[in-house]
Short mmCIF file of C-alpha atoms in Angstrom, two decimals:
data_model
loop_
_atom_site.label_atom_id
_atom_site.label_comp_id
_atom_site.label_asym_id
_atom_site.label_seq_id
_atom_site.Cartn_x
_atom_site.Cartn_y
_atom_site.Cartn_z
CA UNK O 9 151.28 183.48 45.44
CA UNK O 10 152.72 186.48 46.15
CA UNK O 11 152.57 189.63 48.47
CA UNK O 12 151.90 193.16 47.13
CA UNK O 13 156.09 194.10 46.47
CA UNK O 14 156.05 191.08 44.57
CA UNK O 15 158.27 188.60 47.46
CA UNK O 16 156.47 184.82 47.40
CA UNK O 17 154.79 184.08 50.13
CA UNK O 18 153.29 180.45 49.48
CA UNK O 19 153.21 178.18 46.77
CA UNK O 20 151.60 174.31 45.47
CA UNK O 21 154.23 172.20 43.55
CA UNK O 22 151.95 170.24 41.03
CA UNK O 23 152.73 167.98 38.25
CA UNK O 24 153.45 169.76 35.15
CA UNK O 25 149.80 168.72 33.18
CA UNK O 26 147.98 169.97 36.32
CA UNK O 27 146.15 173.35 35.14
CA UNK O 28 146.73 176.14 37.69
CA UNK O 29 143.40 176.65 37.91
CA UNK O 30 142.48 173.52 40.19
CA UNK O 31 144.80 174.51 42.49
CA UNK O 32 143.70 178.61 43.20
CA UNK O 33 141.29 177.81 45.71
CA UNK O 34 143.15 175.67 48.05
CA UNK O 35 146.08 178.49 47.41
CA UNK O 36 144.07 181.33 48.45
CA UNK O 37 142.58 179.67 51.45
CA UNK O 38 141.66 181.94 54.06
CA UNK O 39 144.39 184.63 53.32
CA UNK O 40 143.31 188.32 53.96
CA UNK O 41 143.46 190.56 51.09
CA UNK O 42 141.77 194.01 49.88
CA UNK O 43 142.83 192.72 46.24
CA UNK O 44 143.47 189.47 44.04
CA UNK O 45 145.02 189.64 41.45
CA UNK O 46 144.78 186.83 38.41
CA UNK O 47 144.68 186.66 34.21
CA UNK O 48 141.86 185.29 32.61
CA UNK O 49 142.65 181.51 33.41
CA UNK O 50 141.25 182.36 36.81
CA UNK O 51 137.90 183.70 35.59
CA UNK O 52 136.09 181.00 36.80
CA UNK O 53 132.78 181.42 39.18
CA UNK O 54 133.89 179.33 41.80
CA UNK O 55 137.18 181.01 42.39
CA UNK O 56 135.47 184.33 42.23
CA UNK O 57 132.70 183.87 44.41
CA UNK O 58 135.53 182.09 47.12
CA UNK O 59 137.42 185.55 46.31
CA UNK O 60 134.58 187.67 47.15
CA UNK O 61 132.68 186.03 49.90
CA UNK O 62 135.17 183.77 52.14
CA UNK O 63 138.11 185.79 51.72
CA UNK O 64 136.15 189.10 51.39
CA UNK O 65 138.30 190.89 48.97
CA UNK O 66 137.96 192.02 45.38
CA UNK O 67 138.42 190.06 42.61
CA UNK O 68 140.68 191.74 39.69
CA UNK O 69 140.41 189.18 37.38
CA UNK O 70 139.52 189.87 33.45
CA UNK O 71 136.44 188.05 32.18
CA UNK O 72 137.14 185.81 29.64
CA UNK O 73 135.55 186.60 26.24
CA UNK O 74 133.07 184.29 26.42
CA UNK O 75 131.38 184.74 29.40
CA UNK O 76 127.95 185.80 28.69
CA UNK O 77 127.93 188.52 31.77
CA UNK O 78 130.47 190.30 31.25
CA UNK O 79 131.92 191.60 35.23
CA UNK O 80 134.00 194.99 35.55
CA UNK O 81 137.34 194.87 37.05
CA UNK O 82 140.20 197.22 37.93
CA UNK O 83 142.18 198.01 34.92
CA UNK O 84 144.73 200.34 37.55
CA UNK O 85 145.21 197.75 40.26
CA UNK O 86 145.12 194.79 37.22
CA UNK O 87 148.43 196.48 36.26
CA UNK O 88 150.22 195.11 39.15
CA UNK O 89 149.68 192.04 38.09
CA UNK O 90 153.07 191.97 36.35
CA UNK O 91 154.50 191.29 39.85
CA UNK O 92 154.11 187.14 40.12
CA UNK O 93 155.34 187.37 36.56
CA UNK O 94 158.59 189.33 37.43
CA UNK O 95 158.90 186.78 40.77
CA UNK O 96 158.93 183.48 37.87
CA UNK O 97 161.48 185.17 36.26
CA UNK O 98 163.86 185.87 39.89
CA UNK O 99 163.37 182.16 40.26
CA UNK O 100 164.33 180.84 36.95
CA UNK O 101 167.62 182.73 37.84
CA UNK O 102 168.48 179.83 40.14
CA UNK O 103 170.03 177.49 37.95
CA UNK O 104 168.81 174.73 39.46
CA UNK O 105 165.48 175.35 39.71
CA UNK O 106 164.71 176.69 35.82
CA UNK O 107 166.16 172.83 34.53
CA UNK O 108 164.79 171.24 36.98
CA UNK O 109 168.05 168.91 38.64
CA UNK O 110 166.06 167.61 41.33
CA UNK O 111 163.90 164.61 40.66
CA UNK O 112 162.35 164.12 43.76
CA UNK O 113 159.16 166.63 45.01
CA UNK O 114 160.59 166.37 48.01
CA UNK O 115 164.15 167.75 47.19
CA UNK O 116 162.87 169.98 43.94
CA UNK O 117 160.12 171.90 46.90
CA UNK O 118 162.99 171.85 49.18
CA UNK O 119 165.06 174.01 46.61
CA UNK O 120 162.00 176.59 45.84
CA UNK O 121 161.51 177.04 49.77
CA UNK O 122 165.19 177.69 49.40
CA UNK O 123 164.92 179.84 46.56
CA UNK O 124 161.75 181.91 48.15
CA UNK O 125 163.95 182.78 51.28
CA UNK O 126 167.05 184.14 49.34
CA UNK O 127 164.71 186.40 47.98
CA UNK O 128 163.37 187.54 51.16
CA UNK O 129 166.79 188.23 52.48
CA UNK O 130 167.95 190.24 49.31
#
């Protein structure tokens, strides 16, 4: 997750199989936000209705093609969007992190925390 000028602000380290979409709710949380942001991955009704009515912000999510209601979203604000994307890529500029050196969750979460707050500072 990320914060509107696109500095990381928390994250879940998962097992590589594990679909991001299990893991948006307990992500979000109770965060305040006007806006979130996802692709269409997200476009599911429980993470929308958590969007809208616990965390009282907008969903700007796509619908995925085959939903048979089709919702409106933001095409302006969607834009932004690019933002986590441009974060992955900071990240995989630490060597260590884009191979993946550490074994352990333990030491491989230590070195995104790590990661995270150089960014902060730069």
């Amino acid at each position: 997750m990320c914060d509107a000028l696109g500095l990381p602000i928390k994250f879940i380290l998962t097992g590589g199989e594990v679909s991001d979409f299990t893991q948006a709710i307990p992500l979000l949380g109770d965060e305040k936000a006007d806006y979130v942001l996802g692709d269409r991955g997200f476009d599911g009704d429980a993470i929308i209705e958590h969007i809208s009515e616990k965390m009282h912000a907008i969903p700007v999510i796509p619908p995925k093609s085959n939903r048979l209601v089709q919702r409106e979203y933001d095409k302006y604000i969607y834009k932004e969007r690019n933002l986590i994307e441009r974060l992955f890529n900071k990240l995989k500029n630490f060597r260590k992190l884009a191979t993946r050196y550490e074994k352990l969750q333990k030491n491989f979460e230590a070195l995104i925390c790590l990661a995270c707050s150089f960014l902060w500072l730069i």
